[in-house]
Amino acid sequence: MRSLLLILLSAAAACAASSPFDGRWDITIKDDSSRAWWLGIEGVGTPDAKGTFISDYWGDLNKIDEISLQGGQLVFGFRHKEDGKEIHNVYTAKIEQGKLVGTAVREGSSGEPIHFIGVRAPVIVDKDDGVWHEGKPVKLFDGKSAAGWRSLTPDKPFGWTVEDGILKSAGGASNLITERKFWNFALHVEFRLAQHSNSGIGLRARYEVQILDDYGRPPSTHGNGALYSRILPTENASKPAGEWQTYDIRLVGRQVTVVLNGKKVIDKGVIEGLTAIASDCEEGAAGPLILQGDHGPVEFRSIVLTPLTKQARPLPGSAPAGGISPALPPGHA
């Protein structure tokens, strides 16, 4: 009885200590539809508070340097150096009608604050569990034009051309985004990079599979084959710059499988949340694809997406029809 009482008291204490800020948040930035943020945080209001953020600087999964509660508001920040100068960015947020509403400012700057609104990341129940079958393949590049794609940042130069059946960016172009949206799918992409170049493929406009000239280097969460900043490939399967390479990517729910140049480098890796390429933060809905063109030169000659749907007759013992579960209470997303 005494042991049971201790367990119950411990559980009650844990619940009491939970903060309404704890959990995972998908964040929309006011007046900027070309990007989205993500926050994962726990222990707010305790000495053990910690969290990560997409993305304060360098497009990375940033570890939060400072977390506190001030007057009932969440305050967190980052310190890093740019050109030898220390930068201090501070984010302040409160809960309004279940949403995370706040501002971001750079200490010492006279610029206007950035306003943002976050919603709890949904729990996605779809799993790559053997009950998905391929539909009719969709050619997303017809070899003749950029039809079906648009610029993600219309104020930037378009920067893409089509020559001899190849879609080309010379670098510094706009990111391209598909007009169509997709949920679960298998994707085949053939690409070629210049030396020292960098690109990426945004799945559902949320999760980037990195494209990088890194032949011969150790595998990295920022390297070719990685789910950018989040999932490390098991090996570096890159080819040298100037050679055609292939991706075969399978996305079901939050599970991603990546085959680079015929080698499986991620096997049903679980995606915790957005990466820095994200422009669409509605994780519970279908989303478009993004081709990154704002870095270095990159070429594509085949982009074919095959939708995945549930089999009409689920296999014995298989999971029920998948989808998005209702949002869980704070701290459980």
PDB file of N, CA, C and O in Angstrom, residues 268-315:
ATOM      1  N   LYS A 268      12.735   3.746 -42.409  1.00  0.00           N
ATOM      2  CA  LYS A 268      11.575   4.078 -41.578  1.00  0.00           C
ATOM      3  C   LYS A 268      11.968   4.960 -40.396  1.00  0.00           C
ATOM      4  O   LYS A 268      11.533   4.758 -39.264  1.00  0.00           O
ATOM      5  N   GLY A 269      12.803   5.942 -40.662  1.00  0.00           N
ATOM      6  CA  GLY A 269      13.178   6.898 -39.636  1.00  0.00           C
ATOM      7  C   GLY A 269      11.984   7.749 -39.236  1.00  0.00           C
ATOM      8  O   GLY A 269      11.163   8.118 -40.073  1.00  0.00           O
ATOM      9  N   VAL A 270      11.878   8.032 -37.950  1.00  0.00           N
ATOM     10  CA  VAL A 270      10.748   8.809 -37.444  1.00  0.00           C
ATOM     11  C   VAL A 270      11.109  10.295 -37.426  1.00  0.00           C
ATOM     12  O   VAL A 270      12.099  10.696 -36.820  1.00  0.00           O
ATOM     13  N   ILE A 271      10.296  11.089 -38.103  1.00  0.00           N
ATOM     14  CA  ILE A 271      10.519  12.528 -38.192  1.00  0.00           C
ATOM     15  C   ILE A 271       9.815  13.206 -37.020  1.00  0.00           C
ATOM     16  O   ILE A 271       8.590  13.176 -36.927  1.00  0.00           O
ATOM     17  N   GLU A 272      10.572  13.849 -36.156  1.00  0.00           N
ATOM     18  CA  GLU A 272       9.978  14.479 -34.977  1.00  0.00           C
ATOM     19  C   GLU A 272       9.228  15.761 -35.307  1.00  0.00           C
ATOM     20  O   GLU A 272       8.267  16.124 -34.615  1.00  0.00           O
ATOM     21  N   GLY A 273       9.665  16.460 -36.337  1.00  0.00           N
ATOM     22  CA  GLY A 273       9.001  17.714 -36.671  1.00  0.00           C
ATOM     23  C   GLY A 273       9.620  18.377 -37.877  1.00  0.00           C
ATOM     24  O   GLY A 273      10.433  17.784 -38.589  1.00  0.00           O
ATOM     25  N   LEU A 274       9.238  19.614 -38.111  1.00  0.00           N
ATOM     26  CA  LEU A 274       9.666  20.362 -39.285  1.00  0.00           C
ATOM     27  C   LEU A 274      11.186  20.491 -39.355  1.00  0.00           C
ATOM     28  O   LEU A 274      11.877  20.423 -38.343  1.00  0.00           O
ATOM     29  N   THR A 275      11.681  20.701 -40.571  1.00  0.00           N
ATOM     30  CA  THR A 275      13.064  21.122 -40.783  1.00  0.00           C
ATOM     31  C   THR A 275      13.025  22.533 -41.359  1.00  0.00           C
ATOM     32  O   THR A 275      11.955  23.090 -41.638  1.00  0.00           O
ATOM     33  N   ALA A 276      14.208  23.117 -41.558  1.00  0.00           N
ATOM     34  CA  ALA A 276      14.277  24.540 -41.897  1.00  0.00           C
ATOM     35  C   ALA A 276      13.719  24.871 -43.278  1.00  0.00           C
ATOM     36  O   ALA A 276      13.470  26.041 -43.571  1.00  0.00           O
ATOM     37  N   ILE A 277      13.515  23.875 -44.133  1.00  0.00           N
ATOM     38  CA  ILE A 277      12.943  24.160 -45.458  1.00  0.00           C
ATOM     39  C   ILE A 277      11.451  24.438 -45.381  1.00  0.00           C
ATOM     40  O   ILE A 277      10.846  24.927 -46.335  1.00  0.00           O
ATOM     41  N   ALA A 278      10.839  24.182 -44.241  1.00  0.00           N
ATOM     42  CA  ALA A 278       9.390  24.181 -44.124  1.00  0.00           C
ATOM     43  C   ALA A 278       8.765  25.526 -44.479  1.00  0.00           C
ATOM     44  O   ALA A 278       9.217  26.582 -44.033  1.00  0.00           O
ATOM     45  N   SER A 279       7.692  25.452 -45.273  1.00  0.00           N
ATOM     46  CA  SER A 279       6.860  26.621 -45.535  1.00  0.00           C
ATOM     47  C   SER A 279       5.411  26.337 -45.146  1.00  0.00           C
ATOM     48  O   SER A 279       4.623  27.262 -45.013  1.00  0.00           O
ATOM     49  N   ASP A 280       5.084  25.064 -44.977  1.00  0.00           N
ATOM     50  CA  ASP A 280       3.721  24.632 -44.656  1.00  0.00           C
ATOM     51  C   ASP A 280       3.788  23.855 -43.353  1.00  0.00           C
ATOM     52  O   ASP A 280       4.364  22.765 -43.298  1.00  0.00           O
ATOM     53  N   CYS A 281       3.208  24.407 -42.280  1.00  0.00           N
ATOM     54  CA  CYS A 281       3.352  23.745 -40.983  1.00  0.00           C
ATOM     55  C   CYS A 281       2.124  22.952 -40.561  1.00  0.00           C
ATOM     56  O   CYS A 281       2.050  22.478 -39.424  1.00  0.00           O
ATOM     57  N   GLU A 282       1.162  22.762 -41.458  1.00  0.00           N
ATOM     58  CA  GLU A 282      -0.023  21.964 -41.110  1.00  0.00           C
ATOM     59  C   GLU A 282       0.303  20.484 -41.248  1.00  0.00           C
ATOM     60  O   GLU A 282      -0.088  19.826 -42.223  1.00  0.00           O
ATOM     61  N   GLU A 283       0.994  19.953 -40.252  1.00  0.00           N
ATOM     62  CA  GLU A 283       1.527  18.594 -40.366  1.00  0.00           C
ATOM     63  C   GLU A 283       0.457  17.515 -40.534  1.00  0.00           C
ATOM     64  O   GLU A 283       0.756  16.428 -41.018  1.00  0.00           O
ATOM     65  N   GLY A 284      -0.757  17.796 -40.127  1.00  0.00           N
ATOM     66  CA  GLY A 284      -1.808  16.801 -40.249  1.00  0.00           C
ATOM     67  C   GLY A 284      -2.503  16.778 -41.591  1.00  0.00           C
ATOM     68  O   GLY A 284      -3.463  16.037 -41.770  1.00  0.00           O
ATOM     69  N   ALA A 285      -2.022  17.550 -42.563  1.00  0.00           N
ATOM     70  CA  ALA A 285      -2.667  17.638 -43.868  1.00  0.00           C
ATOM     71  C   ALA A 285      -1.654  17.342 -44.975  1.00  0.00           C
ATOM     72  O   ALA A 285      -0.451  17.377 -44.762  1.00  0.00           O
ATOM     73  N   ALA A 286      -2.184  17.042 -46.169  1.00  0.00           N
ATOM     74  CA  ALA A 286      -1.316  16.853 -47.328  1.00  0.00           C
ATOM     75  C   ALA A 286      -0.545  18.141 -47.602  1.00  0.00           C
ATOM     76  O   ALA A 286      -0.991  19.238 -47.246  1.00  0.00           O
ATOM     77  N   GLY A 287       0.624  18.005 -48.233  1.00  0.00           N
ATOM     78  CA  GLY A 287       1.438  19.170 -48.530  1.00  0.00           C
ATOM     79  C   GLY A 287       2.160  19.007 -49.855  1.00  0.00           C
ATOM     80  O   GLY A 287       2.272  17.902 -50.398  1.00  0.00           O
ATOM     81  N   PRO A 288       2.704  20.089 -50.405  1.00  0.00           N
ATOM     82  CA  PRO A 288       3.411  20.049 -51.686  1.00  0.00           C
ATOM     83  C   PRO A 288       4.851  19.581 -51.533  1.00  0.00           C
ATOM     84  O   PRO A 288       5.321  19.313 -50.426  1.00  0.00           O
ATOM     85  N   LEU A 289       5.551  19.486 -52.644  1.00  0.00           N
ATOM     86  CA  LEU A 289       6.991  19.251 -52.655  1.00  0.00           C
ATOM     87  C   LEU A 289       7.705  20.566 -52.908  1.00  0.00           C
ATOM     88  O   LEU A 289       7.176  21.452 -53.581  1.00  0.00           O
ATOM     89  N   ILE A 290       8.923  20.661 -52.391  1.00  0.00           N
ATOM     90  CA  ILE A 290       9.784  21.815 -52.634  1.00  0.00           C
ATOM     91  C   ILE A 290      11.085  21.335 -53.261  1.00  0.00           C
ATOM     92  O   ILE A 290      11.641  20.316 -52.839  1.00  0.00           O
ATOM     93  N   LEU A 291      11.569  22.063 -54.258  1.00  0.00           N
ATOM     94  CA  LEU A 291      12.925  21.886 -54.771  1.00  0.00           C
ATOM     95  C   LEU A 291      13.706  23.131 -54.380  1.00  0.00           C
ATOM     96  O   LEU A 291      13.321  24.255 -54.718  1.00  0.00           O
ATOM     97  N   GLN A 292      14.813  22.929 -53.676  1.00  0.00           N
ATOM     98  CA  GLN A 292      15.593  24.060 -53.190  1.00  0.00           C
ATOM     99  C   GLN A 292      16.519  24.570 -54.298  1.00  0.00           C
ATOM    100  O   GLN A 292      17.344  23.829 -54.818  1.00  0.00           O
ATOM    101  N   GLY A 293      16.365  25.852 -54.613  1.00  0.00           N
ATOM    102  CA  GLY A 293      17.202  26.446 -55.650  1.00  0.00           C
ATOM    103  C   GLY A 293      17.971  27.652 -55.171  1.00  0.00           C
ATOM    104  O   GLY A 293      18.719  28.256 -55.939  1.00  0.00           O
ATOM    105  N   ASP A 294      17.795  28.009 -53.879  1.00  0.00           N
ATOM    106  CA  ASP A 294      18.379  29.261 -53.395  1.00  0.00           C
ATOM    107  C   ASP A 294      19.821  29.100 -52.918  1.00  0.00           C
ATOM    108  O   ASP A 294      20.423  30.046 -52.423  1.00  0.00           O
ATOM    109  N   HIS A 295      20.384  27.889 -53.058  1.00  0.00           N
ATOM    110  CA  HIS A 295      21.789  27.678 -52.713  1.00  0.00           C
ATOM    111  C   HIS A 295      22.600  27.594 -54.008  1.00  0.00           C
ATOM    112  O   HIS A 295      22.618  28.523 -54.783  1.00  0.00           O
ATOM    113  N   GLY A 296      23.244  26.442 -54.242  1.00  0.00           N
ATOM    114  CA  GLY A 296      24.107  26.325 -55.408  1.00  0.00           C
ATOM    115  C   GLY A 296      23.424  25.711 -56.616  1.00  0.00           C
ATOM    116  O   GLY A 296      22.248  25.346 -56.574  1.00  0.00           O
ATOM    117  N   PRO A 297      24.173  25.561 -57.725  1.00  0.00           N
ATOM    118  CA  PRO A 297      23.617  24.980 -58.945  1.00  0.00           C
ATOM    119  C   PRO A 297      23.178  23.527 -58.736  1.00  0.00           C
ATOM    120  O   PRO A 297      23.866  22.750 -58.081  1.00  0.00           O
ATOM    121  N   VAL A 298      22.023  23.182 -59.326  1.00  0.00           N
ATOM    122  CA  VAL A 298      21.494  21.824 -59.241  1.00  0.00           C
ATOM    123  C   VAL A 298      20.632  21.564 -60.470  1.00  0.00           C
ATOM    124  O   VAL A 298      20.053  22.494 -61.044  1.00  0.00           O
ATOM    125  N   GLU A 299      20.574  20.301 -60.892  1.00  0.00           N
ATOM    126  CA  GLU A 299      19.771  19.899 -62.049  1.00  0.00           C
ATOM    127  C   GLU A 299      18.933  18.682 -61.692  1.00  0.00           C
ATOM    128  O   GLU A 299      19.369  17.821 -60.931  1.00  0.00           O
ATOM    129  N   PHE A 300      17.740  18.611 -62.291  1.00  0.00           N
ATOM    130  CA  PHE A 300      16.843  17.467 -62.122  1.00  0.00           C
ATOM    131  C   PHE A 300      16.387  17.018 -63.502  1.00  0.00           C
ATOM    132  O   PHE A 300      16.070  17.851 -64.353  1.00  0.00           O
ATOM    133  N   ARG A 301      16.311  15.691 -63.705  1.00  0.00           N
ATOM    134  CA  ARG A 301      15.815  15.222 -64.997  1.00  0.00           C
ATOM    135  C   ARG A 301      14.640  14.258 -64.855  1.00  0.00           C
ATOM    136  O   ARG A 301      14.000  13.906 -65.839  1.00  0.00           O
ATOM    137  N   SER A 302      14.359  13.789 -63.650  1.00  0.00           N
ATOM    138  CA  SER A 302      13.203  12.930 -63.420  1.00  0.00           C
ATOM    139  C   SER A 302      12.679  13.185 -62.015  1.00  0.00           C
ATOM    140  O   SER A 302      13.446  13.142 -61.046  1.00  0.00           O
ATOM    141  N   ILE A 303      11.375  13.463 -61.913  1.00  0.00           N
ATOM    142  CA  ILE A 303      10.718  13.645 -60.622  1.00  0.00           C
ATOM    143  C   ILE A 303       9.359  12.958 -60.736  1.00  0.00           C
ATOM    144  O   ILE A 303       8.435  13.490 -61.359  1.00  0.00           O
ATOM    145  N   VAL A 304       9.249  11.777 -60.165  1.00  0.00           N
ATOM    146  CA  VAL A 304       8.028  10.976 -60.292  1.00  0.00           C
ATOM    147  C   VAL A 304       7.530  10.608 -58.902  1.00  0.00           C
ATOM    148  O   VAL A 304       8.255  10.001 -58.114  1.00  0.00           O
ATOM    149  N   LEU A 305       6.295  10.975 -58.605  1.00  0.00           N
ATOM    150  CA  LEU A 305       5.685  10.687 -57.302  1.00  0.00           C
ATOM    151  C   LEU A 305       4.563   9.673 -57.472  1.00  0.00           C
ATOM    152  O   LEU A 305       3.706   9.831 -58.343  1.00  0.00           O
ATOM    153  N   THR A 306       4.575   8.651 -56.629  1.00  0.00           N
ATOM    154  CA  THR A 306       3.548   7.619 -56.650  1.00  0.00           C
ATOM    155  C   THR A 306       2.779   7.664 -55.332  1.00  0.00           C
ATOM    156  O   THR A 306       3.345   7.352 -54.276  1.00  0.00           O
ATOM    157  N   PRO A 307       1.510   8.064 -55.348  1.00  0.00           N
ATOM    158  CA  PRO A 307       0.733   8.109 -54.106  1.00  0.00           C
ATOM    159  C   PRO A 307       0.602   6.723 -53.493  1.00  0.00           C
ATOM    160  O   PRO A 307       0.525   5.704 -54.199  1.00  0.00           O
ATOM    161  N   LEU A 308       0.567   6.676 -52.171  1.00  0.00           N
ATOM    162  CA  LEU A 308       0.358   5.434 -51.428  1.00  0.00           C
ATOM    163  C   LEU A 308      -0.985   5.511 -50.725  1.00  0.00           C
ATOM    164  O   LEU A 308      -1.282   6.500 -50.054  1.00  0.00           O
ATOM    165  N   THR A 309      -1.797   4.467 -50.875  1.00  0.00           N
ATOM    166  CA  THR A 309      -3.103   4.430 -50.236  1.00  0.00           C
ATOM    167  C   THR A 309      -3.281   3.097 -49.520  1.00  0.00           C
ATOM    168  O   THR A 309      -2.581   2.118 -49.805  1.00  0.00           O
ATOM    169  N   LYS A 310      -4.228   3.051 -48.600  1.00  0.00           N
ATOM    170  CA  LYS A 310      -4.525   1.822 -47.872  1.00  0.00           C
ATOM    171  C   LYS A 310      -5.062   0.768 -48.832  1.00  0.00           C
ATOM    172  O   LYS A 310      -5.829   1.077 -49.750  1.00  0.00           O
ATOM    173  N   GLN A 311      -4.688  -0.481 -48.580  1.00  0.00           N
ATOM    174  CA  GLN A 311      -5.247  -1.564 -49.371  1.00  0.00           C
ATOM    175  C   GLN A 311      -6.738  -1.686 -49.077  1.00  0.00           C
ATOM    176  O   GLN A 311      -7.195  -1.444 -47.964  1.00  0.00           O
ATOM    177  N   ALA A 312      -7.487  -2.090 -50.106  1.00  0.00           N
ATOM    178  CA  ALA A 312      -8.930  -2.211 -49.940  1.00  0.00           C
ATOM    179  C   ALA A 312      -9.290  -3.227 -48.867  1.00  0.00           C
ATOM    180  O   ALA A 312     -10.249  -3.052 -48.118  1.00  0.00           O
ATOM    181  N   ARG A 313      -8.496  -4.313 -48.792  1.00  0.00           N
ATOM    182  CA  ARG A 313      -8.735  -5.332 -47.775  1.00  0.00           C
ATOM    183  C   ARG A 313      -7.499  -5.437 -46.905  1.00  0.00           C
ATOM    184  O   ARG A 313      -6.509  -6.056 -47.291  1.00  0.00           O
ATOM    185  N   PRO A 314      -7.539  -4.826 -45.704  1.00  0.00           N
ATOM    186  CA  PRO A 314      -6.370  -4.864 -44.825  1.00  0.00           C
ATOM    187  C   PRO A 314      -5.928  -6.290 -44.535  1.00  0.00           C
ATOM    188  O   PRO A 314      -6.747  -7.211 -44.443  1.00  0.00           O
ATOM    189  N   LEU A 315      -4.637  -6.478 -44.427  1.00  0.00           N
ATOM    190  CA  LEU A 315      -4.087  -7.786 -44.119  1.00  0.00           C
ATOM    191  C   LEU A 315      -4.490  -8.206 -42.718  1.00  0.00           C
ATOM    192  O   LEU A 315      -4.714  -7.369 -41.837  1.00  0.00           O
TER     193      LEU A 315
END
